[in-house]
Amino acid sequence: ISRKNLIKKLDAVFSQYVRIKNSDKNGYCTCVTCKQKYPYKQIQAGHFISRKHYATRWREDNCQVQCYSCNVMRYGEQFKFGLKLEKEYGYAHPEILMNLSKTTVKFSNDDLNDMIEKYKNLVEIRKKELSL
């Protein structure tokens, strides 16, 4: 499997994990920025720091559930997103992520495979918890 496909696979399973982790017992998520509820399969894993930065791309503390409107049409509503991160992780967290995003991180194919397996397992555990 090519590196490009490993990254694609990891993105998909990481997104699924972020969404299912943040869903209620009925499988619904609340958009972090507009507070609307959606089934976890119809919401997105929004990133505070853009996915182009590998140092923060697969960090759970950089991702929250967002509806398509907020994540895509409103470019992630970064200010509101940052307020949520401050509330959840502390005042300095958005700045910490910003600084981290400027660092260079190199993931090996083995690293990517390990993360794929980790998030696959976490998705399965959460699906069982929710009886999905």
PDB file of C-alpha atoms in Angstrom:
ATOM      1  CA  ILE A   1       0.000   0.000   0.000  1.00  0.00           C
ATOM      2  CA  SER A   2       1.407   3.376  -0.982  1.00  0.00           C
ATOM      3  CA  ARG A   3       2.170   6.113   1.509  1.00  0.00           C
ATOM      4  CA  LYS A   4      -0.530   8.274  -0.070  1.00  0.00           C
ATOM      5  CA  ASN A   5      -3.094   5.512   0.484  1.00  0.00           C
ATOM      6  CA  LEU A   6      -1.914   4.940   4.070  1.00  0.00           C
ATOM      7  CA  ILE A   7      -2.503   8.633   4.792  1.00  0.00           C
ATOM      8  CA  LYS A   8      -5.919   8.475   3.140  1.00  0.00           C
ATOM      9  CA  LYS A   9      -6.823   5.400   5.191  1.00  0.00           C
ATOM     10  CA  LEU A  10      -5.614   7.007   8.419  1.00  0.00           C
ATOM     11  CA  ASP A  11      -7.550  10.215   7.669  1.00  0.00           C
ATOM     12  CA  ALA A  12     -10.742   8.187   7.169  1.00  0.00           C
ATOM     13  CA  VAL A  13     -10.464   6.092  10.331  1.00  0.00           C
ATOM     14  CA  PHE A  14      -9.295   9.071  12.426  1.00  0.00           C
ATOM     15  CA  SER A  15     -12.277  11.108  11.216  1.00  0.00           C
ATOM     16  CA  GLN A  16     -14.615   8.235  12.011  1.00  0.00           C
ATOM     17  CA  TYR A  17     -13.111   7.969  15.495  1.00  0.00           C
ATOM     18  CA  VAL A  18     -13.404  11.714  16.242  1.00  0.00           C
ATOM     19  CA  ARG A  19     -17.045  11.647  15.156  1.00  0.00           C
ATOM     20  CA  ILE A  20     -18.075   8.465  16.955  1.00  0.00           C
ATOM     21  CA  LYS A  21     -16.123   9.393  20.103  1.00  0.00           C
ATOM     22  CA  ASN A  22     -18.087  12.635  20.323  1.00  0.00           C
ATOM     23  CA  SER A  23     -21.494  11.118  19.650  1.00  0.00           C
ATOM     24  CA  ASP A  24     -24.194  10.605  22.252  1.00  0.00           C
ATOM     25  CA  LYS A  25     -25.835   7.252  23.035  1.00  0.00           C
ATOM     26  CA  ASN A  26     -28.091   7.673  19.979  1.00  0.00           C
ATOM     27  CA  GLY A  27     -25.164   8.282  17.618  1.00  0.00           C
ATOM     28  CA  TYR A  28     -25.701  12.054  17.326  1.00  0.00           C
ATOM     29  CA  CYS A  29     -23.016  14.741  17.535  1.00  0.00           C
ATOM     30  CA  THR A  30     -23.297  18.433  18.272  1.00  0.00           C
ATOM     31  CA  CYS A  31     -21.319  20.746  15.996  1.00  0.00           C
ATOM     32  CA  VAL A  32     -18.662  22.457  18.110  1.00  0.00           C
ATOM     33  CA  THR A  33     -19.268  25.833  16.493  1.00  0.00           C
ATOM     34  CA  CYS A  34     -23.016  26.144  15.704  1.00  0.00           C
ATOM     35  CA  LYS A  35     -24.376  23.610  18.238  1.00  0.00           C
ATOM     36  CA  GLN A  36     -26.655  21.849  15.685  1.00  0.00           C
ATOM     37  CA  LYS A  37     -27.092  18.071  16.117  1.00  0.00           C
ATOM     38  CA  TYR A  38     -26.325  15.583  13.350  1.00  0.00           C
ATOM     39  CA  PRO A  39     -25.947  11.795  13.079  1.00  0.00           C
ATOM     40  CA  TYR A  40     -22.234  10.992  13.457  1.00  0.00           C
ATOM     41  CA  LYS A  41     -22.071   9.753   9.863  1.00  0.00           C
ATOM     42  CA  GLN A  42     -23.313  13.136   8.575  1.00  0.00           C
ATOM     43  CA  ILE A  43     -20.903  15.369  10.474  1.00  0.00           C
ATOM     44  CA  GLN A  44     -17.208  16.039   9.887  1.00  0.00           C
ATOM     45  CA  ALA A  45     -14.031  15.981  11.934  1.00  0.00           C
ATOM     46  CA  GLY A  46     -12.999  19.622  11.806  1.00  0.00           C
ATOM     47  CA  HIS A  47      -9.398  20.626  12.431  1.00  0.00           C
ATOM     48  CA  PHE A  48      -8.413  23.777  14.335  1.00  0.00           C
ATOM     49  CA  ILE A  49      -5.009  23.751  12.629  1.00  0.00           C
ATOM     50  CA  SER A  50      -5.236  22.744   8.963  1.00  0.00           C
ATOM     51  CA  ARG A  51      -4.591  19.122   8.009  1.00  0.00           C
ATOM     52  CA  LYS A  52      -1.650  20.236   5.869  1.00  0.00           C
ATOM     53  CA  HIS A  53       0.416  20.339   9.092  1.00  0.00           C
ATOM     54  CA  TYR A  54       1.367  16.749   9.887  1.00  0.00           C
ATOM     55  CA  ALA A  55       2.464  17.588  13.445  1.00  0.00           C
ATOM     56  CA  THR A  56      -1.159  18.312  14.399  1.00  0.00           C
ATOM     57  CA  ARG A  57      -3.132  16.451  11.700  1.00  0.00           C
ATOM     58  CA  TRP A  58      -3.961  13.365  13.786  1.00  0.00           C
ATOM     59  CA  ARG A  59      -4.025  14.952  17.233  1.00  0.00           C
ATOM     60  CA  GLU A  60      -7.352  14.478  18.957  1.00  0.00           C
ATOM     61  CA  ASP A  61      -6.931  17.813  20.745  1.00  0.00           C
ATOM     62  CA  ASN A  62      -6.835  19.534  17.330  1.00  0.00           C
ATOM     63  CA  CYS A  63     -10.111  18.005  16.118  1.00  0.00           C
ATOM     64  CA  GLN A  64     -13.752  18.484  16.989  1.00  0.00           C
ATOM     65  CA  VAL A  65     -16.986  17.529  15.271  1.00  0.00           C
ATOM     66  CA  GLN A  66     -18.274  20.176  12.889  1.00  0.00           C
ATOM     67  CA  CYS A  67     -21.114  20.322  10.412  1.00  0.00           C
ATOM     68  CA  TYR A  68     -20.301  20.791   6.730  1.00  0.00           C
ATOM     69  CA  SER A  69     -21.531  24.389   6.892  1.00  0.00           C
ATOM     70  CA  CYS A  70     -19.162  25.425   9.681  1.00  0.00           C
ATOM     71  CA  ASN A  71     -16.202  23.303   8.587  1.00  0.00           C
ATOM     72  CA  VAL A  72     -16.263  23.990   4.850  1.00  0.00           C
ATOM     73  CA  MET A  73     -18.537  26.905   4.050  1.00  0.00           C
ATOM     74  CA  ARG A  74     -17.366  28.992   7.024  1.00  0.00           C
ATOM     75  CA  TYR A  75     -13.717  27.823   6.854  1.00  0.00           C
ATOM     76  CA  GLY A  76     -13.836  26.022  10.196  1.00  0.00           C
ATOM     77  CA  GLU A  77     -15.079  28.977  12.277  1.00  0.00           C
ATOM     78  CA  GLN A  78     -11.563  29.082  13.741  1.00  0.00           C
ATOM     79  CA  PHE A  79     -12.268  31.750  16.365  1.00  0.00           C
ATOM     80  CA  LYS A  80     -15.241  29.852  17.843  1.00  0.00           C
ATOM     81  CA  PHE A  81     -13.261  26.621  17.529  1.00  0.00           C
ATOM     82  CA  GLY A  82     -10.380  28.199  19.466  1.00  0.00           C
ATOM     83  CA  LEU A  83     -12.738  29.292  22.258  1.00  0.00           C
ATOM     84  CA  LYS A  84     -13.937  25.686  22.595  1.00  0.00           C
ATOM     85  CA  LEU A  85     -10.344  24.431  22.772  1.00  0.00           C
ATOM     86  CA  GLU A  86      -9.519  27.014  25.455  1.00  0.00           C
ATOM     87  CA  LYS A  87     -12.515  25.884  27.487  1.00  0.00           C
ATOM     88  CA  GLU A  88     -11.685  22.192  27.101  1.00  0.00           C
ATOM     89  CA  TYR A  89      -7.879  22.180  27.312  1.00  0.00           C
ATOM     90  CA  GLY A  90      -6.880  25.531  28.806  1.00  0.00           C
ATOM     91  CA  TYR A  91      -6.321  29.091  27.682  1.00  0.00           C
ATOM     92  CA  ALA A  92      -2.957  28.507  25.965  1.00  0.00           C
ATOM     93  CA  HIS A  93      -4.003  25.439  23.975  1.00  0.00           C
ATOM     94  CA  PRO A  94      -4.716  27.097  20.592  1.00  0.00           C
ATOM     95  CA  GLU A  95      -1.306  28.766  20.744  1.00  0.00           C
ATOM     96  CA  ILE A  96       0.355  25.470  21.717  1.00  0.00           C
ATOM     97  CA  LEU A  97      -1.221  23.795  18.668  1.00  0.00           C
ATOM     98  CA  MET A  98      -0.191  26.719  16.444  1.00  0.00           C
ATOM     99  CA  ASN A  99       3.432  26.439  17.598  1.00  0.00           C
ATOM    100  CA  LEU A 100       3.394  22.661  17.270  1.00  0.00           C
ATOM    101  CA  SER A 101       2.072  22.953  13.707  1.00  0.00           C
ATOM    102  CA  LYS A 102       5.253  24.798  12.737  1.00  0.00           C
ATOM    103  CA  THR A 103       7.453  21.852  13.699  1.00  0.00           C
ATOM    104  CA  THR A 104       8.530  19.166  11.283  1.00  0.00           C
ATOM    105  CA  VAL A 105       7.314  15.654  11.990  1.00  0.00           C
ATOM    106  CA  LYS A 106       8.108  12.641   9.876  1.00  0.00           C
ATOM    107  CA  PHE A 107       5.880   9.592  10.241  1.00  0.00           C
ATOM    108  CA  SER A 108       7.153   6.292   8.904  1.00  0.00           C
ATOM    109  CA  ASN A 109       4.789   3.926   7.126  1.00  0.00           C
ATOM    110  CA  ASP A 110       4.916   1.774  10.268  1.00  0.00           C
ATOM    111  CA  ASP A 111       3.827   4.795  12.348  1.00  0.00           C
ATOM    112  CA  LEU A 112       0.907   5.370   9.995  1.00  0.00           C
ATOM    113  CA  ASN A 113      -0.080   1.694  10.120  1.00  0.00           C
ATOM    114  CA  ASP A 114       0.094   1.737  13.933  1.00  0.00           C
ATOM    115  CA  MET A 115      -2.204   4.763  14.085  1.00  0.00           C
ATOM    116  CA  ILE A 116      -4.618   3.124  11.627  1.00  0.00           C
ATOM    117  CA  GLU A 117      -4.826   0.048  13.861  1.00  0.00           C
ATOM    118  CA  LYS A 118      -5.174   2.145  17.025  1.00  0.00           C
ATOM    119  CA  TYR A 119      -8.099   4.156  15.663  1.00  0.00           C
ATOM    120  CA  LYS A 120      -9.754   1.108  14.061  1.00  0.00           C
ATOM    121  CA  ASN A 121      -9.744  -0.564  17.479  1.00  0.00           C
ATOM    122  CA  LEU A 122     -11.044   2.558  19.239  1.00  0.00           C
ATOM    123  CA  VAL A 123     -13.878   2.861  16.681  1.00  0.00           C
ATOM    124  CA  GLU A 124     -14.867  -0.776  17.270  1.00  0.00           C
ATOM    125  CA  ILE A 125     -14.851  -0.306  21.053  1.00  0.00           C
ATOM    126  CA  ARG A 126     -17.014   2.822  20.795  1.00  0.00           C
ATOM    127  CA  LYS A 127     -19.438   1.127  18.362  1.00  0.00           C
ATOM    128  CA  LYS A 128     -19.921  -1.662  20.905  1.00  0.00           C
ATOM    129  CA  GLU A 129     -20.494   0.874  23.700  1.00  0.00           C
ATOM    130  CA  LEU A 130     -23.180   2.565  21.593  1.00  0.00           C
ATOM    131  CA  SER A 131     -24.577  -0.705  20.218  1.00  0.00           C
ATOM    132  CA  LEU A 132     -24.088   0.540  16.632  1.00  0.00           C
TER     133      LEU A 132
END
